[in-house]
Amino acid sequence: MVSDTTWPESTCISINDRHLEIRRKLHHGKDLPIDITQFIVPTSADPATINCIKVSIIKWIGNEQKSPFFLAVEIIEVLQHDQILHMCKEEHIPAEQTLHAMKKTFAPSDKDDDVIINISDLSIDLVDPFTKRIFDIPVRGSTCLHRECFDLETFLLTRESKVKWLDQPCIPDVWKCPICGKDARPGSLRIDDFLASVRGELKEKDMLHVKAIQVSHDGCWRPMEVPKVSNSNKSDENSHASEGYGGYNGKRRRIEVIDLGDD
């Protein structure tokens, strides 16, 4: 479940005749899902056991909802960090697949003969959105349409939420891609082999400071290095900064006041 939880107004929910407290935006910052684990009746002893959820909504005349609501019960599997890390490392996007997708971008479109756009290079950022440095293990969701990736272990470590009891799972809503917001649960994460090889080559050349690369139509790539500021330029910048806006040199200037009255 990757959609945000939204509770309708004047709603009552119960499970197995136990009233459930709805966690609304007013008290929690946003509408939150309800944990019904402790109210579930196990079916192991009696397979005929049925867990019943009842939802009651007051329908106000003239204030009908324009969009329908869907109620879902999500089964959450609790895994340890090392288990999730190992599971994610098993799923990969082949480098050939990534390169093929990029080469398709360079190909001109046949939909409009009057407009032809030639793309010489594609730019890909290598910076993880959390650490602001190059990723260690580049991953993205299987449904993500962008080429940029984020760091696997950093993403997993930042999914932890405030727990109320031991081994409480993370809130499902936090498993979203930090770049596009799509599904990024552990089962949907994929390691991009192309960007992993890019990082490997940059590491060999001691160039892990590179923030982005440019990819040409033949699949070759080159780093986009930020130009370094020389010491002379830094001194010039510092001198300008000390002067401030409008050439202020630290001395107070006399301000001339012009009276624009009727006289």
Coordinates of C-alpha atoms in Angstrom, one line a residue:
M1 CA 0.0 0.0 0.0
V2 CA 1.8 3.1 -1.2
S3 CA -1.1 5.5 -1.4
D4 CA -1.5 8.0 1.4
T5 CA -4.2 7.1 3.9
T6 CA -7.3 9.3 3.9
W7 CA -10.2 8.7 6.2
P8 CA -13.7 10.0 5.2
E9 CA -15.5 12.3 7.7
S10 CA -17.9 10.8 10.2
T11 CA -16.6 7.2 9.9
C12 CA -16.8 4.4 12.4
I13 CA -14.8 1.2 12.1
S14 CA -14.9 -2.0 14.1
I15 CA -13.3 -5.4 13.8
N16 CA -14.9 -8.4 15.6
D17 CA -17.2 -6.0 17.4
R18 CA -14.2 -4.1 18.8
H19 CA -14.3 -0.3 18.1
L20 CA -11.2 1.0 16.4
E21 CA -9.8 4.5 16.9
I22 CA -9.2 6.4 13.7
R23 CA -5.9 8.2 13.7
R24 CA -6.7 11.5 11.9
K25 CA -4.6 14.4 10.6
L26 CA -5.8 16.7 13.4
H27 CA -3.9 14.7 16.1
H28 CA -1.2 13.0 14.1
G29 CA -0.2 15.5 11.4
K30 CA -1.8 13.3 8.7
D31 CA -4.3 10.5 8.5
L32 CA -2.6 7.2 9.5
P33 CA -3.5 3.5 8.9
I34 CA -5.0 1.5 11.9
D35 CA -3.0 -1.4 13.3
I36 CA -5.5 -4.2 13.8
T37 CA -3.0 -6.9 14.6
Q38 CA -4.1 -7.3 18.3
F39 CA -7.8 -7.7 17.3
I40 CA -7.3 -10.5 14.8
V41 CA -8.7 -13.9 15.8
P42 CA -6.3 -16.6 14.7
T43 CA -7.7 -19.2 12.3
S44 CA -5.1 -21.9 13.1
A45 CA -7.4 -23.5 15.7
D46 CA -10.6 -23.2 13.7
P47 CA -10.3 -22.7 9.9
A48 CA -14.0 -21.6 10.0
T49 CA -13.2 -18.6 12.0
I50 CA -14.0 -15.3 10.2
N51 CA -12.7 -11.9 11.1
C52 CA -15.3 -9.3 10.4
I53 CA -14.7 -5.6 9.7
K54 CA -17.6 -3.2 9.8
V55 CA -17.4 0.3 8.4
S56 CA -20.2 2.9 9.0
I57 CA -20.2 6.3 7.2
I58 CA -22.8 9.0 7.7
K59 CA -24.0 10.3 4.4
W60 CA -24.8 14.0 4.5
I61 CA -27.3 15.2 2.0
G62 CA -25.7 17.5 -0.6
N63 CA -22.2 16.6 0.6
E64 CA -21.5 13.4 -1.2
Q65 CA -18.0 12.4 -1.9
K66 CA -17.0 12.9 -5.5
S67 CA -14.3 10.2 -5.4
P68 CA -14.8 6.7 -4.0
F69 CA -12.8 5.3 -1.0
F70 CA -11.2 1.9 -0.9
L71 CA -10.6 -0.1 2.3
A72 CA -7.7 -2.6 2.3
V73 CA -6.1 -4.9 4.8
E74 CA -2.4 -5.1 4.3
I75 CA -0.4 -8.1 5.6
I76 CA 3.0 -6.9 6.8
E77 CA 6.0 -9.2 6.9
V78 CA 8.6 -8.3 9.5
L79 CA 12.2 -8.8 8.4
Q80 CA 15.5 -7.8 9.9
H81 CA 17.8 -5.3 8.3
D82 CA 20.3 -7.9 7.1
Q83 CA 17.5 -10.0 5.6
I84 CA 16.1 -7.1 3.6
L85 CA 19.6 -6.1 2.5
H86 CA 20.3 -9.6 1.2
M87 CA 17.0 -9.8 -0.5
C88 CA 17.5 -6.5 -2.3
K89 CA 21.0 -7.5 -3.5
E90 CA 19.4 -10.4 -5.4
E91 CA 17.4 -8.2 -7.8
H92 CA 19.3 -6.3 -10.6
I93 CA 18.6 -4.2 -13.6
P94 CA 21.2 -5.4 -16.3
A95 CA 23.5 -2.8 -17.6
E96 CA 22.4 -3.7 -21.2
Q97 CA 18.7 -2.9 -20.2
T98 CA 19.6 0.5 -18.9
L99 CA 21.8 1.4 -21.9
H100 CA 19.0 0.2 -24.3
A101 CA 16.5 2.4 -22.6
M102 CA 18.9 5.4 -22.9
K103 CA 19.6 4.7 -26.6
K104 CA 15.9 4.8 -27.3
T105 CA 15.8 8.3 -25.9
F106 CA 18.4 9.4 -28.5
A107 CA 16.3 7.9 -31.3
P108 CA 14.1 10.6 -33.1
S109 CA 10.3 10.2 -32.6
D110 CA 8.1 9.3 -35.6
K111 CA 5.0 10.8 -34.0
D112 CA 5.5 14.3 -35.4
D113 CA 7.5 14.8 -38.6
D114 CA 7.4 18.6 -38.2
V115 CA 9.3 18.6 -34.9
I116 CA 12.6 16.8 -34.6
I117 CA 14.6 17.0 -31.4
N118 CA 18.1 15.7 -31.4
I119 CA 19.6 14.9 -28.0
S120 CA 23.4 14.8 -28.0
D121 CA 23.9 13.7 -24.3
L122 CA 22.0 12.6 -21.3
S123 CA 22.8 13.8 -17.8
I124 CA 22.5 11.4 -14.9
D125 CA 22.9 12.6 -11.3
L126 CA 24.9 10.3 -9.0
V127 CA 24.1 12.0 -5.7
D128 CA 22.1 10.2 -3.1
P129 CA 19.2 12.4 -2.0
F130 CA 19.9 11.7 1.7
T131 CA 23.7 11.8 2.0
K132 CA 24.3 14.3 -0.8
R133 CA 27.2 12.2 -2.0
I134 CA 27.6 9.4 -4.6
F135 CA 25.7 6.2 -3.7
D136 CA 27.4 3.0 -2.6
I137 CA 24.8 0.6 -4.0
P138 CA 22.5 2.3 -6.6
V139 CA 18.9 1.2 -6.5
R140 CA 15.5 2.4 -7.7
G141 CA 12.0 1.0 -7.7
S142 CA 10.9 -1.4 -10.4
T143 CA 8.1 1.0 -11.5
C144 CA 10.4 4.1 -11.4
L145 CA 10.7 5.9 -14.7
H146 CA 13.8 8.0 -13.9
R147 CA 17.4 6.9 -14.4
E148 CA 18.7 8.3 -11.1
C149 CA 19.2 6.0 -8.2
F150 CA 19.6 6.3 -4.4
D151 CA 21.8 4.4 -2.0
L152 CA 20.3 1.1 -0.8
E153 CA 21.6 0.9 2.8
T154 CA 21.0 4.6 3.5
F155 CA 17.4 4.2 2.3
L156 CA 16.8 1.2 4.5
L157 CA 18.3 2.9 7.6
T158 CA 16.1 6.0 7.1
R159 CA 12.9 3.9 7.0
E160 CA 12.9 3.3 10.7
S161 CA 9.9 4.9 12.5
K162 CA 9.2 5.6 16.2
V163 CA 8.3 2.2 17.6
K164 CA 5.9 1.6 20.4
W165 CA 6.8 -2.0 21.0
L166 CA 9.6 -4.4 20.2
D167 CA 9.8 -5.5 16.5
Q168 CA 7.1 -3.1 15.4
P169 CA 7.2 -2.9 11.6
C170 CA 7.7 0.4 9.7
I171 CA 4.6 2.3 8.6
P172 CA 3.9 1.1 5.0
D173 CA 3.5 4.6 3.7
V174 CA 7.3 5.4 4.3
W175 CA 8.4 2.9 1.6
K176 CA 8.3 5.4 -1.3
C177 CA 11.0 6.4 -3.8
P178 CA 12.6 9.6 -2.5
I179 CA 13.0 10.8 -6.1
C180 CA 9.5 10.2 -7.6
G181 CA 7.3 8.9 -4.8
K182 CA 6.5 5.6 -6.4
D183 CA 6.6 2.1 -4.7
A184 CA 10.0 1.4 -3.1
R185 CA 9.2 -1.5 -0.8
P186 CA 12.1 -3.9 -0.5
G187 CA 10.6 -6.4 -2.9
S188 CA 10.5 -3.8 -5.7
L189 CA 14.0 -2.4 -5.3
R190 CA 16.5 -3.1 -8.1
I191 CA 20.2 -2.6 -8.3
D192 CA 21.2 -0.7 -11.4
D193 CA 24.2 -2.6 -12.8
F194 CA 25.1 0.2 -15.2
L195 CA 25.4 2.9 -12.5
A196 CA 27.1 0.3 -10.2
S197 CA 29.8 -0.1 -12.9
V198 CA 30.1 3.7 -13.2
R199 CA 30.7 4.0 -9.5
G200 CA 33.3 1.2 -9.7
E201 CA 35.3 3.0 -12.4
L202 CA 35.1 6.3 -10.6
K203 CA 36.4 4.6 -7.5
E204 CA 39.4 3.1 -9.4
K205 CA 40.2 6.6 -10.7
D206 CA 39.8 8.2 -7.3
M207 CA 36.9 10.3 -8.6
L208 CA 34.1 9.6 -6.2
H209 CA 33.6 13.3 -5.8
V210 CA 31.9 13.4 -9.2
K211 CA 28.2 14.4 -8.9
A212 CA 26.9 13.5 -12.4
I213 CA 27.8 11.9 -15.7
Q214 CA 26.9 12.5 -19.3
V215 CA 26.0 9.6 -21.5
S216 CA 26.4 9.8 -25.3
H217 CA 24.3 8.0 -28.0
D218 CA 26.7 5.1 -28.2
G219 CA 26.5 4.3 -24.5
C220 CA 29.9 5.8 -23.6
W221 CA 29.9 8.1 -20.5
R222 CA 32.1 10.8 -19.1
P223 CA 32.1 12.5 -15.7
M224 CA 30.7 16.0 -15.3
E225 CA 33.2 17.6 -12.9
V226 CA 32.4 20.8 -11.1
P227 CA 35.0 23.4 -11.9
K228 CA 37.3 24.0 -9.0
V229 CA 37.6 27.6 -7.6
S230 CA 41.2 28.8 -7.5
N231 CA 42.6 30.5 -4.5
S232 CA 42.8 33.8 -6.3
N233 CA 39.1 33.6 -7.2
K234 CA 38.3 32.7 -3.5
S235 CA 40.2 35.8 -2.3
D236 CA 38.3 37.9 -4.8
E237 CA 35.0 36.5 -3.6
N238 CA 35.9 37.1 0.0
S239 CA 36.8 40.7 -0.7
H240 CA 33.5 41.3 -2.5
A241 CA 31.7 39.5 0.3
S242 CA 33.3 41.8 2.9
E243 CA 32.2 44.8 0.9
G244 CA 28.7 43.6 0.9
Y245 CA 25.8 44.7 -1.3
G246 CA 26.4 47.9 -3.1
G247 CA 30.1 48.1 -2.1
Y248 CA 29.6 48.5 1.6
N249 CA 33.1 48.6 3.2
G250 CA 32.1 48.3 6.9
K251 CA 31.9 52.1 7.5
R252 CA 28.5 53.7 8.2
R253 CA 27.3 56.1 5.5
R254 CA 25.3 59.1 6.1
I255 CA 21.8 58.6 4.8
E256 CA 20.3 61.6 3.0
V257 CA 16.5 62.0 3.6
I258 CA 14.5 63.9 1.0
D259 CA 11.2 65.4 2.1
L260 CA 8.5 65.0 -0.6
G261 CA 5.8 66.9 1.2
D262 CA 3.3 69.3 -0.4
D263 CA 5.3 72.4 0.6

